[in-house]
């Protein structure tokens, strides 16, 4: 596998690990810290980006849904409806996961995390080319995934301390059941350590009160806490829970001793599954486009290789062919005497076949798909039908999308129609909308203009 780059984005700075993967080992070739303004120049002409982002969440809530609901889309819509006050009119990127199931009340508790899409995209744009992003998530999920990779306990706390920030995760059966991220603002290092220890103790006590039926077995420390024995001793005395260190060195090369503690989030980015990533629909469409492009490139390389091989093989036998040149020349001359010739009618038939082939190749659905590319990237079509007739082509492309508010539907419809008007009209396309404003469903059908058959009236004979 080639070089990959894991980034931890927070405020105005970015930590970067340059990594080469060899099976289950990650070799850290270099590490950097950049200001946001310097990052694009460093990442220029690079790809394979894994991002962990520190960004304010607009949604961080637990929601109860009836256990009878099993469909993912319906579950997501139900959750978003219950947290709609937090969303307002903002488009969000969200992710949810199952926490608990109450068999008696027939309810399932889900946790949803959501961030404003516009703010999220502004953060992602620090990378030169969104299609190069392989994984992107919130930093707490990077910490969660690294904790699950290193800690083999049923219920435990994973705590990351940075210069002025403490992240506390409560993990039960590999699921994140509680998160708290809080800043510590003291300039004095000694006071800051005391504040961190107090913040952690209070959070652990709160979680233990909220989840009385869960017995937490250990505390895993990382970041600046991992090398501070005073805080570790304080936590043990107050909580009476064993304290361990989040130690990722077993699958890392290139970082020594405590160095990995400075890059916990970039390391955790490497283990984030698809279910915990935050990828907007437009970014997913762009990723699919990049995959198709790479497949086409691979096919071209294979075709070039095959062609080169055949050319080399032909060249190899060329020398032997020279020896037989006179024999072949004689055989060719004798065979030319018996070569069949085609009549004028056969040549005319062949020419008509070529004309028909050329005519139908002028109309091809790939041309229409390319023309509709801006709309397809905006919303995946629900239906795509195309038929070629004698002088016309029948086209039906249907787009459908559900919304949580009329304003969002209206904004999407306006943007959709504006994109349609910008499309080259050489295909004679039409767009008809059939929106259901009661259900807040956008529906549009793109078709081809029908040629009107000219009416030819037979002249009537005048009676004498």
CSV table of C-alpha atoms in Angstrom, one decimal:
chain,number,residue,atom,x,y,z
A,1,UNK,CA,0.0,0.0,0.0
A,2,UNK,CA,1.3,3.5,-0.8
A,3,UNK,CA,1.8,6.4,1.5
A,4,UNK,CA,-1.2,7.6,3.6
A,5,UNK,CA,-1.7,10.7,5.7
A,6,UNK,CA,-3.6,10.9,9.0
A,7,UNK,CA,-4.7,14.4,10.2
A,8,UNK,CA,-6.0,15.8,13.4
A,9,UNK,CA,-7.7,19.1,12.7
A,10,UNK,CA,-8.4,21.4,15.7
A,11,UNK,CA,-9.0,25.2,15.6
A,12,UNK,CA,-6.2,26.7,13.6
A,13,UNK,CA,-3.6,23.9,13.8
A,14,UNK,CA,-3.3,20.4,12.2
A,15,UNK,CA,-1.2,17.4,13.3
A,16,UNK,CA,-0.1,15.1,10.5
A,17,UNK,CA,1.3,11.6,10.4
A,18,UNK,CA,2.9,10.3,7.2
A,19,UNK,CA,2.4,6.5,7.2
A,20,UNK,CA,3.2,3.5,5.2
A,21,UNK,CA,1.2,0.4,6.0
A,22,UNK,CA,2.7,-3.1,5.9
A,23,UNK,CA,0.0,-5.7,6.7
A,24,UNK,CA,-1.0,-5.0,10.3
A,25,UNK,CA,2.0,-2.7,11.0
A,26,UNK,CA,2.0,1.1,10.5
A,27,UNK,CA,5.4,2.7,9.8
A,28,UNK,CA,5.4,6.4,10.7
A,29,UNK,CA,7.8,8.0,8.2
A,30,UNK,CA,7.4,11.5,9.5
A,31,UNK,CA,5.2,13.7,11.8
A,32,UNK,CA,4.3,17.4,11.4
A,33,UNK,CA,2.3,20.2,13.0
A,34,UNK,CA,1.0,23.0,10.7
A,35,UNK,CA,-1.1,26.1,10.8
A,36,UNK,CA,-4.2,25.8,8.6
A,37,UNK,CA,-2.8,28.2,6.1
A,38,UNK,CA,0.4,26.1,5.5
A,39,UNK,CA,-1.3,22.7,5.2
A,40,UNK,CA,-2.5,22.8,1.5
A,41,UNK,CA,1.0,23.4,0.2
A,42,UNK,CA,2.2,20.3,2.1
A,43,UNK,CA,-0.7,18.1,1.0
A,44,UNK,CA,-0.4,19.2,-2.7
A,45,UNK,CA,-0.1,16.2,-5.0
A,46,UNK,CA,-0.8,13.8,-2.1
A,47,UNK,CA,-3.8,11.6,-1.4
A,48,UNK,CA,-5.2,8.9,0.9
A,49,UNK,CA,-6.3,11.2,3.7
A,50,UNK,CA,-7.7,10.1,7.1
A,51,UNK,CA,-9.2,12.9,9.1
A,52,UNK,CA,-10.1,13.3,12.8
A,53,UNK,CA,-11.8,16.7,13.4
A,54,UNK,CA,-12.4,18.7,16.5
A,55,UNK,CA,-15.6,20.7,15.8
A,56,UNK,CA,-18.6,21.9,17.8
A,57,UNK,CA,-21.6,19.6,17.6
A,58,UNK,CA,-25.1,20.9,17.2
A,59,UNK,CA,-26.6,17.5,18.2
A,60,UNK,CA,-25.2,15.2,20.9
A,61,UNK,CA,-28.3,13.4,22.3
A,62,UNK,CA,-29.9,10.1,23.2
A,63,UNK,CA,-33.3,9.4,21.5
A,64,UNK,CA,-35.8,6.6,22.2
A,65,UNK,CA,-37.4,4.9,19.1
A,66,UNK,CA,-40.0,2.1,19.0
A,67,UNK,CA,-38.1,-1.2,18.7
A,68,UNK,CA,-40.5,-2.4,16.0
A,69,UNK,CA,-38.8,0.1,13.6
A,70,UNK,CA,-36.0,-1.8,11.8
A,71,UNK,CA,-35.4,0.2,8.5
A,72,UNK,CA,-32.3,2.4,8.8
A,73,UNK,CA,-33.8,5.2,6.8
A,74,UNK,CA,-37.0,5.3,8.9
A,75,UNK,CA,-34.9,5.2,12.1
A,76,UNK,CA,-32.8,8.1,10.9
A,77,UNK,CA,-35.8,10.2,10.0
A,78,UNK,CA,-37.5,9.4,13.3
A,79,UNK,CA,-34.4,10.4,15.2
A,80,UNK,CA,-34.0,13.7,13.2
A,81,UNK,CA,-37.6,14.6,13.8
A,82,UNK,CA,-37.1,14.3,17.5
A,83,UNK,CA,-34.1,16.5,17.5
A,84,UNK,CA,-35.4,19.0,14.9
A,85,UNK,CA,-35.3,21.9,17.4
A,86,UNK,CA,-31.5,21.5,17.5
A,87,UNK,CA,-31.2,21.6,13.7
A,88,UNK,CA,-33.3,24.7,13.0
A,89,UNK,CA,-32.9,25.4,9.2
A,90,UNK,CA,-29.4,24.1,9.0
A,91,UNK,CA,-28.4,21.1,6.8
A,92,UNK,CA,-26.5,18.7,9.0
A,93,UNK,CA,-24.2,15.7,8.6
A,94,UNK,CA,-25.2,13.2,11.2
A,95,UNK,CA,-24.5,9.7,12.4
A,96,UNK,CA,-26.3,7.5,14.9
A,97,UNK,CA,-25.7,4.2,16.7
A,98,UNK,CA,-27.7,1.9,19.0
A,99,UNK,CA,-27.1,2.1,22.7
A,100,UNK,CA,-29.7,0.1,24.6
A,101,UNK,CA,-32.9,-1.8,24.1
A,102,UNK,CA,-35.7,-1.8,26.7
A,103,UNK,CA,-37.6,-5.0,26.2
A,104,UNK,CA,-40.3,-4.1,28.7
A,105,UNK,CA,-41.2,-0.7,27.1
A,106,UNK,CA,-40.3,-2.0,23.6
A,107,UNK,CA,-38.1,1.0,23.0
A,108,UNK,CA,-34.5,1.3,21.7
A,109,UNK,CA,-32.2,4.1,22.7
A,110,UNK,CA,-30.0,5.6,20.0
A,111,UNK,CA,-27.3,8.2,20.2
A,112,UNK,CA,-27.1,10.8,17.4
A,113,UNK,CA,-24.2,13.1,16.7
A,114,UNK,CA,-24.7,15.9,14.2
A,115,UNK,CA,-22.7,18.8,12.9
A,116,UNK,CA,-23.6,21.7,10.5
A,117,UNK,CA,-22.8,20.6,7.0
A,118,UNK,CA,-21.5,24.1,5.9
A,119,UNK,CA,-19.0,24.3,8.8
A,120,UNK,CA,-18.0,20.7,8.2
A,121,UNK,CA,-17.3,21.3,4.5
A,122,UNK,CA,-15.2,24.4,5.4
A,123,UNK,CA,-13.1,22.2,7.6
A,124,UNK,CA,-12.8,19.5,4.9
A,125,UNK,CA,-11.7,22.1,2.4
A,126,UNK,CA,-8.3,22.3,4.0
A,127,UNK,CA,-7.5,19.1,2.0
A,128,UNK,CA,-6.7,19.7,-1.7
A,129,UNK,CA,-9.4,17.6,-3.3
A,130,UNK,CA,-12.3,16.1,-1.3
A,131,UNK,CA,-12.2,12.9,-3.4
A,132,UNK,CA,-8.9,12.0,-1.8
A,133,UNK,CA,-10.5,11.7,1.6
A,134,UNK,CA,-10.7,8.0,2.6
A,135,UNK,CA,-12.1,8.5,6.1
A,136,UNK,CA,-13.4,11.5,8.1
A,137,UNK,CA,-14.9,11.5,11.6
A,138,UNK,CA,-15.1,13.4,14.8
A,139,UNK,CA,-12.0,13.1,17.1
A,140,UNK,CA,-14.0,11.3,19.8
A,141,UNK,CA,-14.7,8.4,17.5
A,142,UNK,CA,-11.0,8.2,16.6
A,143,UNK,CA,-10.2,7.9,20.4
A,144,UNK,CA,-13.0,5.3,20.8
A,145,UNK,CA,-11.7,3.1,17.9
A,146,UNK,CA,-8.1,3.3,19.2
A,147,UNK,CA,-9.3,2.4,22.7
A,148,UNK,CA,-11.2,-0.6,21.4
A,149,UNK,CA,-8.0,-1.7,19.6
A,150,UNK,CA,-5.8,-1.5,22.7
A,151,UNK,CA,-8.2,-2.2,25.7
A,152,UNK,CA,-9.8,-5.6,26.2
A,153,UNK,CA,-12.4,-4.7,28.9
A,154,UNK,CA,-16.2,-4.7,28.9
A,155,UNK,CA,-16.7,-1.4,30.6
A,156,UNK,CA,-14.0,1.3,31.1
A,157,UNK,CA,-13.2,5.0,30.8
A,158,UNK,CA,-10.8,6.3,28.1
A,159,UNK,CA,-9.5,9.7,28.9
A,160,UNK,CA,-7.4,11.9,26.6
A,161,UNK,CA,-5.8,15.1,27.9
A,162,UNK,CA,-4.2,17.7,25.7
A,163,UNK,CA,-2.8,21.1,26.6
A,164,UNK,CA,-6.1,22.8,27.6
A,165,UNK,CA,-8.7,20.1,26.9
A,166,UNK,CA,-9.9,16.9,28.4
A,167,UNK,CA,-11.9,14.3,26.6
A,168,UNK,CA,-13.7,11.6,28.7
A,169,UNK,CA,-15.3,8.6,27.0
A,170,UNK,CA,-17.4,6.0,28.9
A,171,UNK,CA,-17.3,2.7,26.9
A,172,UNK,CA,-19.5,-0.3,27.5
A,173,UNK,CA,-19.5,-3.5,25.4
A,174,UNK,CA,-17.5,-1.6,22.7
A,175,UNK,CA,-20.2,1.1,22.4
A,176,UNK,CA,-19.7,4.8,23.4
A,177,UNK,CA,-22.4,5.5,26.1
A,178,UNK,CA,-21.1,8.9,27.3
A,179,UNK,CA,-18.8,11.7,26.1
A,180,UNK,CA,-17.6,14.8,27.7
A,181,UNK,CA,-15.1,17.3,26.2
A,182,UNK,CA,-14.2,20.2,28.5
A,183,UNK,CA,-11.6,22.9,28.4
A,184,UNK,CA,-9.2,23.8,31.2
A,185,UNK,CA,-8.2,27.4,31.0
A,186,UNK,CA,-5.6,28.0,33.7
A,187,UNK,CA,-2.2,29.3,32.6
A,188,UNK,CA,-0.4,27.8,35.6
A,189,UNK,CA,0.7,24.2,34.8
A,190,UNK,CA,0.2,23.0,38.4
A,191,UNK,CA,-3.3,24.4,38.7
A,192,UNK,CA,-4.2,23.1,35.3
A,193,UNK,CA,-3.3,19.6,36.4
A,194,UNK,CA,-5.4,19.9,39.5
A,195,UNK,CA,-8.3,21.2,37.4
A,196,UNK,CA,-7.9,18.3,34.9
A,197,UNK,CA,-8.0,15.7,37.7
A,198,UNK,CA,-11.0,17.4,39.3
A,199,UNK,CA,-12.8,17.5,36.0
A,200,UNK,CA,-12.1,13.8,35.3
A,201,UNK,CA,-13.2,12.8,38.8
A,202,UNK,CA,-16.5,14.7,38.6
A,203,UNK,CA,-17.2,13.2,35.2
A,204,UNK,CA,-16.5,9.6,36.3
A,205,UNK,CA,-18.7,10.1,39.4
A,206,UNK,CA,-21.5,11.5,37.3
A,207,UNK,CA,-21.3,8.5,34.8
A,208,UNK,CA,-21.3,6.0,37.6
A,209,UNK,CA,-24.4,7.6,39.0
A,210,UNK,CA,-26.2,7.6,35.6
A,211,UNK,CA,-25.3,4.0,34.8
A,212,UNK,CA,-25.5,2.2,38.2
A,213,UNK,CA,-26.0,-1.2,36.6
A,214,UNK,CA,-22.6,-1.0,34.8
A,215,UNK,CA,-19.5,-1.8,36.6
A,216,UNK,CA,-16.5,0.1,35.1
A,217,UNK,CA,-13.3,-1.9,35.6
A,218,UNK,CA,-10.5,0.5,34.6
A,219,UNK,CA,-9.4,4.0,33.4
A,220,UNK,CA,-7.2,4.2,30.3
A,221,UNK,CA,-5.1,7.4,30.1
A,222,UNK,CA,-3.6,9.0,27.0
A,223,UNK,CA,-2.1,12.2,25.9
A,224,UNK,CA,-0.3,14.4,28.5
A,225,UNK,CA,-2.0,12.3,31.3
A,226,UNK,CA,-0.1,9.2,30.2
A,227,UNK,CA,3.2,10.5,31.5
A,228,UNK,CA,1.9,12.3,34.6
A,229,UNK,CA,2.1,10.0,37.7
A,230,UNK,CA,0.5,12.6,40.0
A,231,UNK,CA,-2.8,12.7,38.1
A,232,UNK,CA,-2.8,8.9,37.8
A,233,UNK,CA,-2.4,8.4,41.5
A,234,UNK,CA,-5.1,11.1,42.2
A,235,UNK,CA,-7.5,9.3,39.9
A,236,UNK,CA,-6.9,5.9,41.6
A,237,UNK,CA,-7.3,7.3,45.1
A,238,UNK,CA,-10.5,9.1,44.3
A,239,UNK,CA,-12.2,6.6,42.0
A,240,UNK,CA,-10.6,3.3,43.3
A,241,UNK,CA,-10.4,2.2,39.7
A,242,UNK,CA,-7.2,0.7,38.3
A,243,UNK,CA,-5.4,3.1,35.9
A,244,UNK,CA,-3.7,2.0,32.7
A,245,UNK,CA,-2.0,3.7,29.8
A,246,UNK,CA,-3.4,3.6,26.2
A,247,UNK,CA,-0.4,2.1,24.5
A,248,UNK,CA,-0.5,1.8,20.7
A,249,UNK,CA,3.2,1.1,20.2
A,250,UNK,CA,2.6,-2.6,19.5
A,251,UNK,CA,1.5,-1.9,15.9
A,252,UNK,CA,3.5,1.2,15.3
A,253,UNK,CA,7.0,1.7,13.9
A,254,UNK,CA,8.9,5.0,13.8
A,255,UNK,CA,7.7,6.6,17.1
A,256,UNK,CA,9.6,5.8,20.3
A,257,UNK,CA,8.6,5.7,24.0
A,258,UNK,CA,5.9,8.3,24.8
A,259,UNK,CA,5.9,9.9,21.3
A,260,UNK,CA,2.6,8.2,20.2
A,261,UNK,CA,0.8,10.0,23.1
A,262,UNK,CA,1.3,13.2,21.1
A,263,UNK,CA,-0.6,11.7,18.1
A,264,UNK,CA,-3.4,9.7,19.7
A,265,UNK,CA,-6.1,11.0,17.4
A,266,UNK,CA,-4.2,10.6,14.1
A,267,UNK,CA,-3.4,7.1,15.1
A,268,UNK,CA,-7.0,6.4,16.0
A,269,UNK,CA,-8.1,7.7,12.6
A,270,UNK,CA,-6.6,4.6,11.0
A,271,UNK,CA,-9.2,2.3,12.7
A,272,UNK,CA,-12.4,4.1,12.2
A,273,UNK,CA,-15.0,1.9,10.4
A,274,UNK,CA,-17.5,3.2,7.8
A,275,UNK,CA,-20.3,3.2,10.4
A,276,UNK,CA,-18.5,5.9,12.5
A,277,UNK,CA,-17.5,8.1,9.6
A,278,UNK,CA,-19.1,11.5,8.8
A,279,UNK,CA,-19.4,11.6,5.0
A,280,UNK,CA,-22.0,13.9,3.3
A,281,UNK,CA,-23.9,12.5,0.3
A,282,UNK,CA,-22.0,14.8,-2.1
A,283,UNK,CA,-18.7,13.5,-0.8
A,284,UNK,CA,-19.8,9.9,-1.2
A,285,UNK,CA,-20.9,10.6,-4.8
A,286,UNK,CA,-17.5,12.2,-5.4
A,287,UNK,CA,-15.7,9.2,-3.9
A,288,UNK,CA,-17.7,6.8,-6.2
A,289,UNK,CA,-16.8,9.0,-9.2
A,290,UNK,CA,-13.1,8.7,-8.2
A,291,UNK,CA,-13.4,4.9,-7.8
A,292,UNK,CA,-14.9,4.7,-11.3
A,293,UNK,CA,-12.2,6.9,-12.7
A,294,UNK,CA,-9.5,4.7,-11.1
A,295,UNK,CA,-11.2,1.6,-12.5
A,296,UNK,CA,-11.2,3.1,-16.0
A,297,UNK,CA,-7.5,4.1,-15.6
A,298,UNK,CA,-6.7,0.6,-14.5
A,299,UNK,CA,-8.5,-0.8,-17.5
A,300,UNK,CA,-6.5,1.6,-19.8
A,301,UNK,CA,-3.3,0.4,-18.2
A,302,UNK,CA,-4.2,-3.2,-18.8
A,303,UNK,CA,-5.2,-2.5,-22.4
A,304,UNK,CA,-1.8,-0.7,-22.9
A,305,UNK,CA,0.0,-3.6,-21.4
A,306,UNK,CA,-1.8,-6.2,-23.5
A,307,UNK,CA,-1.2,-4.1,-26.6
A,308,UNK,CA,2.5,-3.7,-25.8
A,309,UNK,CA,2.9,-7.4,-25.2
A,310,UNK,CA,1.2,-8.3,-28.5
A,311,UNK,CA,3.5,-5.7,-30.2
A,312,UNK,CA,6.6,-7.3,-28.6
A,313,UNK,CA,5.4,-10.7,-29.6
A,314,UNK,CA,4.9,-9.6,-33.1
A,315,UNK,CA,8.3,-8.1,-33.2
A,316,UNK,CA,9.9,-11.3,-31.9
A,317,UNK,CA,8.5,-13.4,-34.8
A,318,UNK,CA,9.3,-10.7,-37.3
A,319,UNK,CA,12.8,-12.0,-37.8
A,320,UNK,CA,11.6,-15.5,-38.5
A,321,UNK,CA,9.1,-14.0,-40.9
A,322,UNK,CA,11.8,-12.5,-43.0
A,323,UNK,CA,13.3,-15.9,-43.7
A,324,UNK,CA,9.9,-17.0,-45.0
A,325,UNK,CA,9.3,-13.8,-46.9
A,326,UNK,CA,9.9,-15.3,-50.4
A,327,UNK,CA,7.7,-18.3,-49.7
A,328,UNK,CA,4.9,-16.1,-48.3
A,329,UNK,CA,5.2,-13.7,-51.3
A,330,UNK,CA,4.8,-16.6,-53.7
A,331,UNK,CA,1.8,-17.9,-51.8
A,332,UNK,CA,0.3,-14.5,-51.6
A,333,UNK,CA,0.7,-14.0,-55.4
A,334,UNK,CA,-1.0,-17.3,-56.1
A,335,UNK,CA,-3.8,-16.6,-53.6
A,336,UNK,CA,-4.5,-13.2,-55.1
A,337,UNK,CA,-5.5,-14.9,-58.3
A,338,UNK,CA,-8.3,-16.6,-56.5
A,339,UNK,CA,-9.5,-13.7,-54.3
A,340,UNK,CA,-13.2,-13.1,-54.4
A,341,UNK,CA,-14.5,-9.7,-55.4
A,342,UNK,CA,-17.7,-8.0,-54.3
A,343,UNK,CA,-20.5,-6.9,-56.5
A,344,UNK,CA,-21.9,-3.3,-56.6
A,345,UNK,CA,-25.1,-4.4,-54.8
A,346,UNK,CA,-23.1,-6.1,-52.0
A,347,UNK,CA,-20.9,-3.0,-51.5
A,348,UNK,CA,-24.1,-0.8,-51.4
A,349,UNK,CA,-25.6,-3.1,-48.7
A,350,UNK,CA,-22.4,-2.8,-46.7
A,351,UNK,CA,-22.4,1.0,-47.0
A,352,UNK,CA,-26.0,1.1,-45.8
A,353,UNK,CA,-25.1,-1.0,-42.8
A,354,UNK,CA,-22.3,1.4,-41.9
A,355,UNK,CA,-24.6,4.4,-42.3
A,356,UNK,CA,-27.1,2.8,-39.9
A,357,UNK,CA,-24.4,2.1,-37.4
A,358,UNK,CA,-23.1,5.6,-37.5
A,359,UNK,CA,-26.6,7.0,-37.2
A,360,UNK,CA,-27.4,5.1,-34.0
A,361,UNK,CA,-24.0,5.8,-32.4
A,362,UNK,CA,-24.8,9.5,-32.6
A,363,UNK,CA,-27.4,8.9,-29.9
A,364,UNK,CA,-26.0,7.2,-26.8
A,365,UNK,CA,-27.1,7.3,-23.2
A,366,UNK,CA,-23.5,7.9,-22.0
A,367,UNK,CA,-23.7,11.4,-23.6
A,368,UNK,CA,-26.9,12.2,-21.6
A,369,UNK,CA,-25.4,10.8,-18.4
A,370,UNK,CA,-22.4,13.1,-18.8
A,371,UNK,CA,-24.6,16.1,-19.5
A,372,UNK,CA,-26.6,15.3,-16.3
A,373,UNK,CA,-23.5,14.8,-14.2
A,374,UNK,CA,-24.1,18.0,-12.0
A,375,UNK,CA,-27.6,16.7,-11.2
A,376,UNK,CA,-26.5,13.1,-10.5
A,377,UNK,CA,-23.8,14.4,-8.2
A,378,UNK,CA,-26.5,16.4,-6.4
A,379,UNK,CA,-28.9,13.5,-6.0
A,380,UNK,CA,-28.7,9.9,-7.2
A,381,UNK,CA,-31.5,9.2,-9.7
A,382,UNK,CA,-34.3,6.9,-8.6
A,383,UNK,CA,-35.0,5.8,-12.2
A,384,UNK,CA,-33.1,6.0,-15.5
A,385,UNK,CA,-34.9,4.8,-18.7
A,386,UNK,CA,-33.6,5.3,-22.2
A,387,UNK,CA,-34.9,4.0,-25.5
A,388,UNK,CA,-33.8,4.8,-29.0
A,389,UNK,CA,-36.4,4.9,-31.7
A,390,UNK,CA,-36.5,5.7,-35.4
A,391,UNK,CA,-35.9,9.4,-35.3
A,392,UNK,CA,-36.2,10.1,-31.6
A,393,UNK,CA,-35.1,8.9,-28.2
A,394,UNK,CA,-37.3,8.3,-25.2
A,395,UNK,CA,-35.7,9.4,-21.9
A,396,UNK,CA,-37.0,9.3,-18.4
A,397,UNK,CA,-34.7,10.2,-15.4
A,398,UNK,CA,-36.5,10.5,-12.1
A,399,UNK,CA,-35.0,12.2,-9.0
A,400,UNK,CA,-36.7,11.9,-5.6
A,401,UNK,CA,-35.5,13.3,-2.2
A,402,UNK,CA,-37.2,13.7,1.2
A,403,UNK,CA,-36.7,16.7,3.4
A,404,UNK,CA,-37.4,17.7,7.0
A,405,UNK,CA,-38.6,21.2,6.2
A,406,UNK,CA,-40.4,23.1,3.3
A,407,UNK,CA,-37.6,25.6,3.3
A,408,UNK,CA,-35.0,22.9,2.7
A,409,UNK,CA,-37.2,21.4,-0.1
A,410,UNK,CA,-37.6,24.9,-1.7
A,411,UNK,CA,-33.9,25.6,-1.6
A,412,UNK,CA,-33.0,22.2,-3.1
A,413,UNK,CA,-35.6,22.6,-5.8
A,414,UNK,CA,-34.3,26.1,-6.7
A,415,UNK,CA,-30.7,24.9,-6.8
A,416,UNK,CA,-31.7,21.7,-8.8
A,417,UNK,CA,-33.6,23.8,-11.5
A,418,UNK,CA,-30.8,26.3,-11.7
A,419,UNK,CA,-28.3,23.4,-12.4
A,420,UNK,CA,-30.7,22.0,-15.0
A,421,UNK,CA,-30.9,25.3,-16.8
A,422,UNK,CA,-27.1,25.4,-16.9
A,423,UNK,CA,-27.0,22.1,-18.8
A,424,UNK,CA,-26.3,22.2,-22.5
A,425,UNK,CA,-29.7,21.9,-24.2
A,426,UNK,CA,-28.5,20.2,-27.4
A,427,UNK,CA,-30.3,17.0,-26.3
A,428,UNK,CA,-33.7,18.8,-26.1
A,429,UNK,CA,-34.3,17.9,-22.4
A,430,UNK,CA,-37.3,18.8,-20.4
A,431,UNK,CA,-37.7,18.9,-16.6
A,432,UNK,CA,-41.1,18.5,-14.8
A,433,UNK,CA,-41.5,18.7,-11.1
A,434,UNK,CA,-44.1,16.8,-9.1
A,435,UNK,CA,-43.3,17.9,-5.5
A,436,UNK,CA,-45.5,16.7,-2.6
A,437,UNK,CA,-45.3,19.6,-0.2
A,438,UNK,CA,-47.5,17.8,2.4
A,439,UNK,CA,-45.0,15.0,2.7
A,440,UNK,CA,-42.0,17.3,1.9
A,441,UNK,CA,-40.8,15.2,-1.0
A,442,UNK,CA,-39.0,16.6,-4.0
A,443,UNK,CA,-39.7,14.8,-7.3
A,444,UNK,CA,-38.6,15.8,-10.7
A,445,UNK,CA,-38.6,13.9,-14.1
A,446,UNK,CA,-36.2,14.8,-16.9
A,447,UNK,CA,-37.3,13.7,-20.3
A,448,UNK,CA,-36.7,14.3,-24.0
A,449,UNK,CA,-38.9,16.6,-26.1
A,450,UNK,CA,-41.4,14.9,-28.3
A,451,UNK,CA,-41.2,15.7,-31.9
A,452,UNK,CA,-44.6,16.8,-33.1
A,453,UNK,CA,-45.7,14.9,-36.1
A,454,UNK,CA,-46.7,17.2,-38.9
A,455,UNK,CA,-50.3,16.8,-40.1
A,456,UNK,CA,-50.8,16.2,-43.7
A,457,UNK,CA,-54.5,16.6,-44.7
A,458,UNK,CA,-55.6,15.0,-47.9
A,459,UNK,CA,-57.0,17.6,-50.4
A,460,UNK,CA,-60.7,17.2,-50.8
A,461,UNK,CA,-62.3,17.0,-54.2
A,462,UNK,CA,-64.6,19.8,-55.0
A,463,UNK,CA,-68.0,18.7,-56.0
A,464,UNK,CA,-69.2,20.0,-59.3
